[in-house]
mmCIF file of C-alpha atoms and ligand atoms in Angstrom:
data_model
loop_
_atom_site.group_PDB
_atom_site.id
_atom_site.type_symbol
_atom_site.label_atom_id
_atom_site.label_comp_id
_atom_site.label_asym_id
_atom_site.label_seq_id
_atom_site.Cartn_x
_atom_site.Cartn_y
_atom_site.Cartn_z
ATOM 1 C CA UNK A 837 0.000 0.000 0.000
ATOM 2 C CA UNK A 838 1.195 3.537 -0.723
ATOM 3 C CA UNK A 839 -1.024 6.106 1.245
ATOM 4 C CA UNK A 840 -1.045 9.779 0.819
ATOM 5 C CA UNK A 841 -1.572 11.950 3.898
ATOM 6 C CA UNK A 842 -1.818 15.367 2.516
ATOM 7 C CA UNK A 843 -2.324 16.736 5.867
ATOM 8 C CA UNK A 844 -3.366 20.359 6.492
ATOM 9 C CA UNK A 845 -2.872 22.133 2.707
ATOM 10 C CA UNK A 846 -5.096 22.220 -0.467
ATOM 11 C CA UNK A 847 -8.104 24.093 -0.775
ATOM 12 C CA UNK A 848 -10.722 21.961 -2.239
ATOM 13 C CA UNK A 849 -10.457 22.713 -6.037
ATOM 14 C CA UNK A 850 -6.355 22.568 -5.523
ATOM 15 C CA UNK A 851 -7.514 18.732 -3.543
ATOM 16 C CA UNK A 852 -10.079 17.649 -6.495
ATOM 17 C CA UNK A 853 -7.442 18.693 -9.148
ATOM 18 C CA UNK A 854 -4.937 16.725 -7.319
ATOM 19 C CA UNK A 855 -6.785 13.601 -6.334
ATOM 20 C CA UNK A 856 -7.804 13.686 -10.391
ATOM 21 C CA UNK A 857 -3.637 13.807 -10.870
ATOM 22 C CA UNK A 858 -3.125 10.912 -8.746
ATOM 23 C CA UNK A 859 -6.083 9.009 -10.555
ATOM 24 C CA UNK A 860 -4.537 9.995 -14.034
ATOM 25 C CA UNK A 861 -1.564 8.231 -12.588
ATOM 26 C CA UNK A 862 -2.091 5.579 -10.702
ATOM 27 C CA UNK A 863 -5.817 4.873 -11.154
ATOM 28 C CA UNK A 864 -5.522 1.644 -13.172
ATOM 29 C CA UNK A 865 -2.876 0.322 -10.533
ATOM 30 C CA UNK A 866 -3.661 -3.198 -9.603
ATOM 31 C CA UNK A 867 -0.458 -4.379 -7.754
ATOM 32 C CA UNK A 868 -0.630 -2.132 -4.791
ATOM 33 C CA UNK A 869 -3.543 -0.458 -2.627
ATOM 34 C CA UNK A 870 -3.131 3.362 -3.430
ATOM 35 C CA UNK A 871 -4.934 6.334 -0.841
ATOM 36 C CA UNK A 872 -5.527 9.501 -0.902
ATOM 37 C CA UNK A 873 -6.127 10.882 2.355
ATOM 38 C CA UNK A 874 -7.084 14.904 2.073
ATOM 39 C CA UNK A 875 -8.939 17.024 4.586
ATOM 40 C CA UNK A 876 -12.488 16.395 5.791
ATOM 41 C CA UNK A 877 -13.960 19.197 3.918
ATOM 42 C CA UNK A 878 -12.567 17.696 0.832
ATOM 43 C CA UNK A 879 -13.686 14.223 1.632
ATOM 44 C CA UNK A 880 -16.843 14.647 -0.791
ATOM 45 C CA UNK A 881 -15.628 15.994 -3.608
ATOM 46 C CA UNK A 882 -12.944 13.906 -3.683
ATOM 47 C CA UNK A 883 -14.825 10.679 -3.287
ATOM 48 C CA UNK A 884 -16.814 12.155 -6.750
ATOM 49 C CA UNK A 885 -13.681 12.695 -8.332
ATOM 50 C CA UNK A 886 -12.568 9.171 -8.081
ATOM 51 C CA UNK A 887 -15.534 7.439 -8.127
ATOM 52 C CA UNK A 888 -15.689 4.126 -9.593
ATOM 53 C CA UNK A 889 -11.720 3.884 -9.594
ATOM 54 C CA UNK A 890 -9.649 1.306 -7.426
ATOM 55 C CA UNK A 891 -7.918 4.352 -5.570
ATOM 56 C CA UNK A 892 -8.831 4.147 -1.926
ATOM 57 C CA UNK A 893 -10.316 7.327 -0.101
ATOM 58 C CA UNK A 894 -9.317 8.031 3.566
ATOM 59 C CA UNK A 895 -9.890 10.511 6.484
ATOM 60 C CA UNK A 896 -6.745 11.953 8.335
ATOM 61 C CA UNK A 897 -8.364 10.920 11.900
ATOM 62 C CA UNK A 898 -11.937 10.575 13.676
ATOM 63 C CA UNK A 899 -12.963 11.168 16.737
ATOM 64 C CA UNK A 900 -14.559 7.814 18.945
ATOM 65 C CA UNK A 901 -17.875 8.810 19.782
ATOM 66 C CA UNK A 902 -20.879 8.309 17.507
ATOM 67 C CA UNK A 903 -22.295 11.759 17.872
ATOM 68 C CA UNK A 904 -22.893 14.429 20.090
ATOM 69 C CA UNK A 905 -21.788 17.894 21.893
ATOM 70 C CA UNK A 906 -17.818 17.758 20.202
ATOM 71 C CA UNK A 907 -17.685 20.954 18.578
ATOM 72 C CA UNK A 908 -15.197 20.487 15.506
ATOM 73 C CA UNK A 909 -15.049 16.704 15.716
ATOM 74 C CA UNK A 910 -16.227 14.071 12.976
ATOM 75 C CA UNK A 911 -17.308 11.058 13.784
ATOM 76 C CA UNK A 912 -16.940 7.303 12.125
ATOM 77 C CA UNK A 913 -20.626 6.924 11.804
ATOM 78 C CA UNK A 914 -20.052 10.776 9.175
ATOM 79 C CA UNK A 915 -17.136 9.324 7.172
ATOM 80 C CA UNK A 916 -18.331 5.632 7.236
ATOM 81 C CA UNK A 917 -19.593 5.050 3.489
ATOM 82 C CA UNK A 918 -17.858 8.175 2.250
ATOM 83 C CA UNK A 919 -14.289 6.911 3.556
ATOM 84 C CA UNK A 920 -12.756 3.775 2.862
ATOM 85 C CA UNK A 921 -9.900 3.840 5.712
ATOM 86 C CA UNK A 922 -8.863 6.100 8.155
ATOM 87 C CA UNK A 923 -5.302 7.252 10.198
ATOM 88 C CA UNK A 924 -4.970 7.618 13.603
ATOM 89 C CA UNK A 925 -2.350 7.801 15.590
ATOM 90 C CA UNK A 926 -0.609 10.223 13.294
ATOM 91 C CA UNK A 927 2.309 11.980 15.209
ATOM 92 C CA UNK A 928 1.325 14.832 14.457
ATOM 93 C CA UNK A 929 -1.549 14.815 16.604
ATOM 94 C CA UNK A 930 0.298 12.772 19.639
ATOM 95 C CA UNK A 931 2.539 15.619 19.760
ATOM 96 C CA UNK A 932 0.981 18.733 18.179
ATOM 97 C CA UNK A 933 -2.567 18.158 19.780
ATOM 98 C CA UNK A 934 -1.832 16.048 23.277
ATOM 99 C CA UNK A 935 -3.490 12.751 21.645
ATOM 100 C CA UNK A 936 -2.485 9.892 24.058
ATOM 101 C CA UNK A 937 -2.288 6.278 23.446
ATOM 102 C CA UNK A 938 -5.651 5.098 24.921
ATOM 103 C CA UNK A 939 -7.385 7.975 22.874
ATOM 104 C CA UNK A 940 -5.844 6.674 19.757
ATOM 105 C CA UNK A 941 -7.029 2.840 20.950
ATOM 106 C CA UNK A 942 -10.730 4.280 20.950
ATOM 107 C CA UNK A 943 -10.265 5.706 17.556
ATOM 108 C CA UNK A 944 -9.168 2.827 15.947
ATOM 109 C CA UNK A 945 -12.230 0.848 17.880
ATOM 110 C CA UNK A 946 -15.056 3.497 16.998
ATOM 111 C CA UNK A 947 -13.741 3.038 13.040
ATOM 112 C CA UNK A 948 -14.020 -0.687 13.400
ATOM 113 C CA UNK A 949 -17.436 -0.413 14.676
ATOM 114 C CA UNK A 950 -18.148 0.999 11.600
ATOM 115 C CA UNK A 951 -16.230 -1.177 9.355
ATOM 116 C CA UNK A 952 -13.459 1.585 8.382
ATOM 117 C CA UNK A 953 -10.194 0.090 7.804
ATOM 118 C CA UNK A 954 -7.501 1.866 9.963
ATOM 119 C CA UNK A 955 -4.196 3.063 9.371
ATOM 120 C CA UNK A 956 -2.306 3.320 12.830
ATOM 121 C CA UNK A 957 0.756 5.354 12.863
ATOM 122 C CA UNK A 958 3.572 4.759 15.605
ATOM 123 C CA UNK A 959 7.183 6.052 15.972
ATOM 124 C CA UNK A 960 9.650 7.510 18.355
ATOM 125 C CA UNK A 961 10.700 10.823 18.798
ATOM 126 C CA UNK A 962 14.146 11.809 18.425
ATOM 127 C CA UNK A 963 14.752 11.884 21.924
ATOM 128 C CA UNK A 964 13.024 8.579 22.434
ATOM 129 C CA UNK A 965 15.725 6.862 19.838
ATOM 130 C CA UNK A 966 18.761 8.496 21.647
ATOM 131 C CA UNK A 967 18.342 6.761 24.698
ATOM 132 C CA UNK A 968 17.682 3.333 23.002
ATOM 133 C CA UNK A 969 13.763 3.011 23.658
ATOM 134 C CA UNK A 970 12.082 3.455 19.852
ATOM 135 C CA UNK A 971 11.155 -0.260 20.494
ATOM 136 C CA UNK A 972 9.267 0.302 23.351
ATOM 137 C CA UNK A 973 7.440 3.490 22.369
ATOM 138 C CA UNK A 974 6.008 1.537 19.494
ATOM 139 C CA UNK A 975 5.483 -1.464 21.168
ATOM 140 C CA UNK A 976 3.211 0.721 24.019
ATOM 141 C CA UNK A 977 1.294 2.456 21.206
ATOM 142 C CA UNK A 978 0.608 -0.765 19.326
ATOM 143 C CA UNK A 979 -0.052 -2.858 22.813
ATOM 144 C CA UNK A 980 -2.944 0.232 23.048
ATOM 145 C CA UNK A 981 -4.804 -0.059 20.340
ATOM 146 C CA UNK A 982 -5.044 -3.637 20.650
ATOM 147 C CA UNK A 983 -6.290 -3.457 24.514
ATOM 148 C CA UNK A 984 -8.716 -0.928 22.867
ATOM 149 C CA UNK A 985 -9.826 -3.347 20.582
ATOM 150 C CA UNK A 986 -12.805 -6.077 21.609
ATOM 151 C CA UNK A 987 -10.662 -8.715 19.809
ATOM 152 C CA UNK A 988 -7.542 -8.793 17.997
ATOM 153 C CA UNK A 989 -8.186 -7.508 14.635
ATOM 154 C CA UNK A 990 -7.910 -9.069 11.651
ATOM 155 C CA UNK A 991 -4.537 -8.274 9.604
ATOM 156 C CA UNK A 992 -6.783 -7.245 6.748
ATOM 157 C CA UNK A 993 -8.563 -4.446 8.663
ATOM 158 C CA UNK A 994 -5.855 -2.567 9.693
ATOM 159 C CA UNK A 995 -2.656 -0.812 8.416
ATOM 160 C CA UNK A 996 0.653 -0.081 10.865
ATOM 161 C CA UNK A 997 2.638 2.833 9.670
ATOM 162 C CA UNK A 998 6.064 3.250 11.465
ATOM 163 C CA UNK A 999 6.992 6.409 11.425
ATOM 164 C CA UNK A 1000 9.850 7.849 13.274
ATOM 165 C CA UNK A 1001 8.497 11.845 14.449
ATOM 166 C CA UNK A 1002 12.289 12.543 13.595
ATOM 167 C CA UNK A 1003 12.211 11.797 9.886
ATOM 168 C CA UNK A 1004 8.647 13.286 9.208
ATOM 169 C CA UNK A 1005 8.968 16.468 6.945
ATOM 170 C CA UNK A 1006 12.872 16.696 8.010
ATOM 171 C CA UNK A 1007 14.501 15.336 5.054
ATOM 172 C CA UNK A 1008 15.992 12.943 7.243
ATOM 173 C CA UNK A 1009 14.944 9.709 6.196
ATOM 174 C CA UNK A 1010 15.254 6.545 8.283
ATOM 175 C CA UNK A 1011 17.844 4.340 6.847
ATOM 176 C CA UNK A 1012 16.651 1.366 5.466
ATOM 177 C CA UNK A 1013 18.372 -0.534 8.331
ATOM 178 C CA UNK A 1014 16.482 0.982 10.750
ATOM 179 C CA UNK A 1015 13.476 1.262 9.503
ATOM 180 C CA UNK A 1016 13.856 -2.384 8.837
ATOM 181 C CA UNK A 1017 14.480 -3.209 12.230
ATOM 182 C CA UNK A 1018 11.512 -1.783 13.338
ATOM 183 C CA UNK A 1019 9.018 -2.684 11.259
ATOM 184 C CA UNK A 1020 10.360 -6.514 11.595
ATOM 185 C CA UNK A 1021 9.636 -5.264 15.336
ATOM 186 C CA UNK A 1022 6.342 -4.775 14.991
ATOM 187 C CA UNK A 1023 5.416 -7.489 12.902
ATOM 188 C CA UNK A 1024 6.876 -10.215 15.032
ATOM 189 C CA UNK A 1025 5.113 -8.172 18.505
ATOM 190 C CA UNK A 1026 1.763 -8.092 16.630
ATOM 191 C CA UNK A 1027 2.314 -12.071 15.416
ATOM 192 C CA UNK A 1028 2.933 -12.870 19.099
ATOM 193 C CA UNK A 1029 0.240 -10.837 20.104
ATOM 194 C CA UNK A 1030 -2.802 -11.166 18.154
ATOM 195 C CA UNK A 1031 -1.156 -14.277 15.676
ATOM 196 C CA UNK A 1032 -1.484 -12.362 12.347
ATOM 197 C CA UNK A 1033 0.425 -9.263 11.508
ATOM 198 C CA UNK A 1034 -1.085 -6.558 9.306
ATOM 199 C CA UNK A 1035 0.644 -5.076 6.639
ATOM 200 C CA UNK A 1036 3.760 -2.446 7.967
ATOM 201 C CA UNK A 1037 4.137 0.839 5.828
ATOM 202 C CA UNK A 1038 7.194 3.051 6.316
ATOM 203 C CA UNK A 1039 6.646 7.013 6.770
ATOM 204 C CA UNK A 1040 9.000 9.745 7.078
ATOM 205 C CA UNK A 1041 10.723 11.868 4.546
ATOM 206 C CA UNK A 1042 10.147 9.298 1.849
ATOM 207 C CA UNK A 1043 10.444 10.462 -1.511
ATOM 208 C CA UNK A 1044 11.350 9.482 -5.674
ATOM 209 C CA UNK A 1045 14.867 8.987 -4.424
ATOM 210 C CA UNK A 1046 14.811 6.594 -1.711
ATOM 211 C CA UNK A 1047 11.119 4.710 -2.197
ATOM 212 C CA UNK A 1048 12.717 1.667 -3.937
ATOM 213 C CA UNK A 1049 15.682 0.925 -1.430
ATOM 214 C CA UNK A 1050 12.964 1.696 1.772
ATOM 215 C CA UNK A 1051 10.364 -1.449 -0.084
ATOM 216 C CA UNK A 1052 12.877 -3.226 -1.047
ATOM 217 C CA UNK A 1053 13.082 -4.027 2.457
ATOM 218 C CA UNK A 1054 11.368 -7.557 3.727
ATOM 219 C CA UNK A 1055 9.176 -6.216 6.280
ATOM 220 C CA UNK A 1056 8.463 -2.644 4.740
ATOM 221 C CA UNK A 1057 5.008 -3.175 2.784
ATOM 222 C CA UNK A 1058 4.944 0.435 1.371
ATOM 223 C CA UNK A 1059 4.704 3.679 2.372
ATOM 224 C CA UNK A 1060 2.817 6.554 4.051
ATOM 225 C CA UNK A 1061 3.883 9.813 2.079
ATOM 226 C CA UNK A 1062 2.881 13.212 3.513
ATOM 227 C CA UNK A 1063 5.176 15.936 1.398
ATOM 228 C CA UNK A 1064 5.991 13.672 -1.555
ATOM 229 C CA UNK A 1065 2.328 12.901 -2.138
ATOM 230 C CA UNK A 1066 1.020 16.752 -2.949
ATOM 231 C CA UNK A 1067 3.486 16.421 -5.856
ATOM 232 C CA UNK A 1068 1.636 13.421 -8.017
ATOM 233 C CA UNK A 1069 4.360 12.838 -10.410
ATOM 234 C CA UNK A 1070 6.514 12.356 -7.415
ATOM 235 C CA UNK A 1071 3.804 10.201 -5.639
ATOM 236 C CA UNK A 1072 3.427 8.337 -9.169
ATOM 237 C CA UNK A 1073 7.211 7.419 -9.082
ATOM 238 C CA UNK A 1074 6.850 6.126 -4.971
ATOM 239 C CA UNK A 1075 3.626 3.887 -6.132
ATOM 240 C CA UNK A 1076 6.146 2.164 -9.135
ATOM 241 C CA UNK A 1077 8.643 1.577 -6.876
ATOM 242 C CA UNK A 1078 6.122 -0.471 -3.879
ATOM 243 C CA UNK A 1079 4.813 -2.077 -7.293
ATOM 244 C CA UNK A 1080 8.588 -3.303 -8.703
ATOM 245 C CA UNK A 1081 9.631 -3.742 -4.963
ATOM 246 C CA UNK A 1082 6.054 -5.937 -4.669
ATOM 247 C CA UNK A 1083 7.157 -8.034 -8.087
ATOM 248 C CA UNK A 1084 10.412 -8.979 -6.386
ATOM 249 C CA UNK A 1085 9.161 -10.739 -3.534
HETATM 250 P P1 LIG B 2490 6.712 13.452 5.119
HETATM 251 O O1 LIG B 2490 6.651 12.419 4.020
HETATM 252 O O2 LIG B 2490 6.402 14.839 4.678
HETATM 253 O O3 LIG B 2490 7.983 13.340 5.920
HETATM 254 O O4 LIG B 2490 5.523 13.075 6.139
HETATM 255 C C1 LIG B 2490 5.378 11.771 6.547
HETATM 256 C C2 LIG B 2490 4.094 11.656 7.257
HETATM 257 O O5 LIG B 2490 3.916 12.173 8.349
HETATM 258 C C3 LIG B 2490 3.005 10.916 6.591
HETATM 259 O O6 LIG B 2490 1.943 10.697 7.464
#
């Protein structure tokens, strides 16, 4: 899979025109799951812009209750049917916004409920690699959502994306040794822990130049892009490389 988090930027013609770039692109791709994952307010409008194509439509996160007084917030029941999958977990809002584990666990079990698949994103912060823990940061965050979760999910419902907080939107890319190790990490904790791993995207700085060694690796299953995937000739070069890198395996 090769998932596009565009995060906070386009307006909604600039998202529609881009969504119908990535479609122009990679629209007809069979080989590997490709998302688009724009802003809420875009969500419609992009859904009609790639309607009846194989490209898969997610939210950027969702709050856990069904509905209610939670001014600003969108639920799963709003983006159920509209969305295909949805992120949470994204560092962005552990760090930016004060989002803690357990909140993240009752994300990804209010867009279960409703049959969304889930993208979970974990990582360590710079710090948090220094002093040797990365391992165990993920490993809390992951052990979270799955407490959250009635039973262990199947592999096909969810998505893990590792992805180190110090190589988003630095230009400092994990090596493919590390990120490696740590995806290997989390597939053997999830194997132990709930007997089926899902698939393990890499995130983080990943661009044309360094998609193919980062999937070439055994235990990297593709990518979540945030910079790289506003630009869709860019984004059309990382989906070719998860499709060669998927063709060697
Ligand atoms: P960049 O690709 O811009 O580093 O962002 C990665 C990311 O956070 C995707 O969710």
């Amino acid at each position: 899979m090769v998932a596009g988090n565009w995060k906070m930027n386009t307006t909604v013609p600039e998202g529609v025109a881009l969504a119908r770039a990535v479609l122009e692109r990679c629209g007809a791709e069979t080989a590997v799951e490709v998302a688009v994952l724009p802003p809420f307010v875009h969500l419609w409008a992009v859904r009609e812009a790639i309607a009846a194509s194989r490209l898969l439509l997610g939210a950027q996160d969702v709050y856990w209750e069904e509905s209610g007084a939670f001014t600003g917030e969108v639920s799963p029941r709003m983006i159920a049917g509209l969305c295909d999958l949805v992120l949470v977990g994204h560092s962005e809002r552990r760090h930016l916004l004060g989002e803690t584990d357990e909140q993240t666990g009752r994300k990804f079990a209010a867009a279960r409920r409703h049959g969304l698949g889930v993208i979970v994103a974990v990582g360590e912060t710079a710090s948090e690699r220094d002093d040797g823990s990365a391992v165990a940061i993920v490993d809390r965050q992951l052990d979270a959502v799955l407490a959250a979760a009635h039973r262990a999910p199947s592999p096909d419902d969810w998505v893990v994306a590792y992805e180190p907080v110090w190589a988003i939107g630095t230009g400092r890319t994990a090596t493919p040794e590390q990120a490696q190790d740590v995806c290997a990490h989390i597939r053997e904790h999830l194997t132990a822990l709930a007997g089926a791993s899902p698939r393990v995207l890499y995130g983080g700085s990943v661009g044309a130049d360094n998609a193919a060694e980062l999937f070439a690796c055994p235990d990297i299953d593709g990518g979540l892009i945030g910079g790289a995937s506003l630009k869709p000739d860019v984004f059309a070069t990382i989906v070719a490389a998860a499709v060669t890198a998927g063709a060697a395996r």
